[in-house]
XYZ file of C-alpha atoms in Angstrom:
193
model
C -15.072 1.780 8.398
C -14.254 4.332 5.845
C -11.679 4.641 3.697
C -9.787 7.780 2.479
C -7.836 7.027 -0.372
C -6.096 8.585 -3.757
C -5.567 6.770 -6.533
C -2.990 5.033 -7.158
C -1.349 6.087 -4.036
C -0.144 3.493 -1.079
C -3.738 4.022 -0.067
C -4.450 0.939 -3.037
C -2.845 -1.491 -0.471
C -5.849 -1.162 2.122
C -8.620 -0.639 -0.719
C -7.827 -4.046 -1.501
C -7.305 -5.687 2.051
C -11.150 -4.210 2.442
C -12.246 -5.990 -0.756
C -10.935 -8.861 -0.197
C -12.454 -9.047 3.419
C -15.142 -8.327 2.466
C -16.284 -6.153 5.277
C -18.652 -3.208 4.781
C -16.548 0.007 4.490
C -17.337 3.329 2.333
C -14.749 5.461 0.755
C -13.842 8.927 -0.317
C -11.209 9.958 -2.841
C -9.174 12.623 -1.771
C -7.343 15.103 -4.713
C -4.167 15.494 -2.339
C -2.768 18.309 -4.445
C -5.751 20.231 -3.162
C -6.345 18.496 0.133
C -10.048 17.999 -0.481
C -12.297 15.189 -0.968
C -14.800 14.133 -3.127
C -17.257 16.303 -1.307
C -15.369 19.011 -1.255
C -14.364 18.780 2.070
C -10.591 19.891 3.595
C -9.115 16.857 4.233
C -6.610 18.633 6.375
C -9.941 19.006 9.021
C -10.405 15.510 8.929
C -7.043 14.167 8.877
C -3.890 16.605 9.945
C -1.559 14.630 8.313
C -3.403 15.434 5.337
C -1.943 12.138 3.585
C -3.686 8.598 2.203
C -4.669 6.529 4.086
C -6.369 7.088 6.418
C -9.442 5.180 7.930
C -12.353 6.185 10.008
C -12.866 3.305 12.546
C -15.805 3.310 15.791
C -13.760 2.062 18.094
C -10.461 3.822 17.516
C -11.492 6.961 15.718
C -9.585 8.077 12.692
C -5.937 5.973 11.684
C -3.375 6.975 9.636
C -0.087 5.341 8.311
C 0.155 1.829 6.683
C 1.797 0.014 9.094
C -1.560 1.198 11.760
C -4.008 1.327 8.859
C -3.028 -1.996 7.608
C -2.585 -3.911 10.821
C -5.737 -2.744 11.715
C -7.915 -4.270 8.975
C -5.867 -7.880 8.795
C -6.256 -8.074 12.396
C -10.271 -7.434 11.744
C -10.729 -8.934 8.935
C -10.064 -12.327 6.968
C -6.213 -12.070 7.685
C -6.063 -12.778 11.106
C -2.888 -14.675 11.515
C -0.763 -16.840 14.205
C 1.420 -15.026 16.823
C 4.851 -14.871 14.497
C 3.261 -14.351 11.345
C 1.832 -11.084 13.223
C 5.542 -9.784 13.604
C 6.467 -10.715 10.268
C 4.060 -8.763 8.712
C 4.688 -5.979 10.960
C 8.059 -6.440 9.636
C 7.483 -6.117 6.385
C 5.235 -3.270 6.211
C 8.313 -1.360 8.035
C 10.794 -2.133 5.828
C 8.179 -1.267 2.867
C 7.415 1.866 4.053
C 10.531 2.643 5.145
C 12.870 1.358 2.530
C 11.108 1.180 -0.426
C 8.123 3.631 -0.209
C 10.604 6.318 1.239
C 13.192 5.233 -1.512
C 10.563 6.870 -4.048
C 10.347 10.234 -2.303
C 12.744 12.254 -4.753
C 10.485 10.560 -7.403
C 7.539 12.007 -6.274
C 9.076 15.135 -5.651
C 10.127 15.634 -9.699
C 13.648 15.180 -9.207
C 15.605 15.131 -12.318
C 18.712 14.633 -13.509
C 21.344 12.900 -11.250
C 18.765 13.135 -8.564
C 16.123 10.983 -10.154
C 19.270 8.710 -11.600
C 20.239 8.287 -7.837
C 16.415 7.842 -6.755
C 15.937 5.058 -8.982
C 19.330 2.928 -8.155
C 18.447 3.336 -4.907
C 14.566 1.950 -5.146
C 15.872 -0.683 -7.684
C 18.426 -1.571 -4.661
C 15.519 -2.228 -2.099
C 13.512 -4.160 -4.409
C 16.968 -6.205 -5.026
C 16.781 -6.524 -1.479
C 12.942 -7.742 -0.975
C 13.704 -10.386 -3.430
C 16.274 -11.400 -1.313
C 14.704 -11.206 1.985
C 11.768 -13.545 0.146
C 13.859 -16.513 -0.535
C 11.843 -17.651 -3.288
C 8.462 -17.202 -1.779
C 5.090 -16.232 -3.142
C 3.864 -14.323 -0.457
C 5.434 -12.322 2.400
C 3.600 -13.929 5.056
C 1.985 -17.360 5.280
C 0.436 -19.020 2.534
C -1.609 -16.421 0.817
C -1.849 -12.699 0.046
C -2.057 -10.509 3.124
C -1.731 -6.720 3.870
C 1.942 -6.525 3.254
C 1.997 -8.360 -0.092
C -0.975 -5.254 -1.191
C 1.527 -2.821 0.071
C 4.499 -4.157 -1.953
C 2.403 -4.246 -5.250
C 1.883 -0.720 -5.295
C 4.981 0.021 -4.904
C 5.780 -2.061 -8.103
C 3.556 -0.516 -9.682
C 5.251 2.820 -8.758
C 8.551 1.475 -10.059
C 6.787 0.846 -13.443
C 5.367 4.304 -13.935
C 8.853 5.723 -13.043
C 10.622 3.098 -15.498
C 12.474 1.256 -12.896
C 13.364 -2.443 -13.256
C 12.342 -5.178 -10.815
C 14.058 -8.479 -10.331
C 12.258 -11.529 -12.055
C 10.532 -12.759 -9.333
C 8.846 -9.224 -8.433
C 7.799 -9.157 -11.518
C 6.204 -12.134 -11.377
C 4.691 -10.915 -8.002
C 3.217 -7.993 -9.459
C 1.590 -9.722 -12.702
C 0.391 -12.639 -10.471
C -1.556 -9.937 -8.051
C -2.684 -8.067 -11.130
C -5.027 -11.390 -11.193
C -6.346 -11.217 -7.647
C -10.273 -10.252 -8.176
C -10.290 -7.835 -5.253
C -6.950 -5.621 -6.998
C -8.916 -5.676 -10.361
C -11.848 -4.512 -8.388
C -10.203 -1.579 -6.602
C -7.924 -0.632 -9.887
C -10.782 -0.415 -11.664
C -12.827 1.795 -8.864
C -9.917 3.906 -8.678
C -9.634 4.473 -12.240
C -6.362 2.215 -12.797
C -7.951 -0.282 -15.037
């Protein structure tokens, strides 16, 4: 497999599910202001989209979008799960990329003003929301941290860059992943450290 990733981007979530499965994979930062990678390649040749992440697989060629990109490495790696739990998590990394992910679009985008006022009430809304939809949990799925769980750390580590506060208990999610070896690892290959 290879990985195309940017830092600190959603592209994070799967750099970790491949650490922690510990599969062999490569990866290539890509600078997606200029659409190249590392190599100086156009990343727009290898991936239309021209978005993170995206992963080059044998059998299925290149993948992009979480929900795809994700569900493909649990279901070939270490996070292979029962029947239900596979619909859960597919749950979750909709509403995640749906909700909250697209919640921080304006952000992204440099909206000021009333704009980025609005952006924020709105992402602090869905995270008000996840906490709900948790009901007290630890993890989004089963007993341990799967693809969904990387996802919705990144995302609150977005809403700390932009100054946004989380409910308690997502804040204790993120500082409790912060610990996992495998996101140390890929913070600290990705220059987040």
């Amino acid at each position: 497999m290879k990985l195309y990733y940017a830092p600190g981007a959603c592209s994070l979530a799967s750099h970790i599910a491949l650490i922690e499965s510990g599969v062999d994979y490569e990866k290539t930062s890509v600078d997606l202001g200029e659409h190249e990678t590392e190599d100086g390649r156009d990343f727009y040749e290898i991936s239309p989209r021209g978005y993170v992440p995206a992963i080059g697989t044998e059998d299925m060629g290149l993948l992009t979008e979480n929900p795809a990109v994700l569900t493909y490495i649990a279901n070939r790696t270490t996070d292979r799960d029962n029947h239900a739990d596979h619909y859960k998590r597919l749950e979750w990394l909709g509403f995640i990329g749906t909700e909250i992910h697209g919640s921080f679009g304006p952000l992204f985008g440099g909206a000021d003003g009333k704009a980025r006022d609005d952006a924020k009430a709105k992402v602090a809304d869905k995270f008000a929301l996840a906490e709900t939809l948790m009901g007290g949990r630890d993890w989004l799925v089963g007993n341990g941290p799967g693809v969904a769980d990387n996802y919705l750390f990144v995302t609150t580590l977005w809403a700390d860059k932009f100054g946004i506060d989380l409910p308690k208990s997502l804040e204790a999610f993120r500082a409790h992943n912060l610990e996992r070896p495998a996101v140390k690892q890929a913070m600290a290959e990705e220059g987040l450290d």
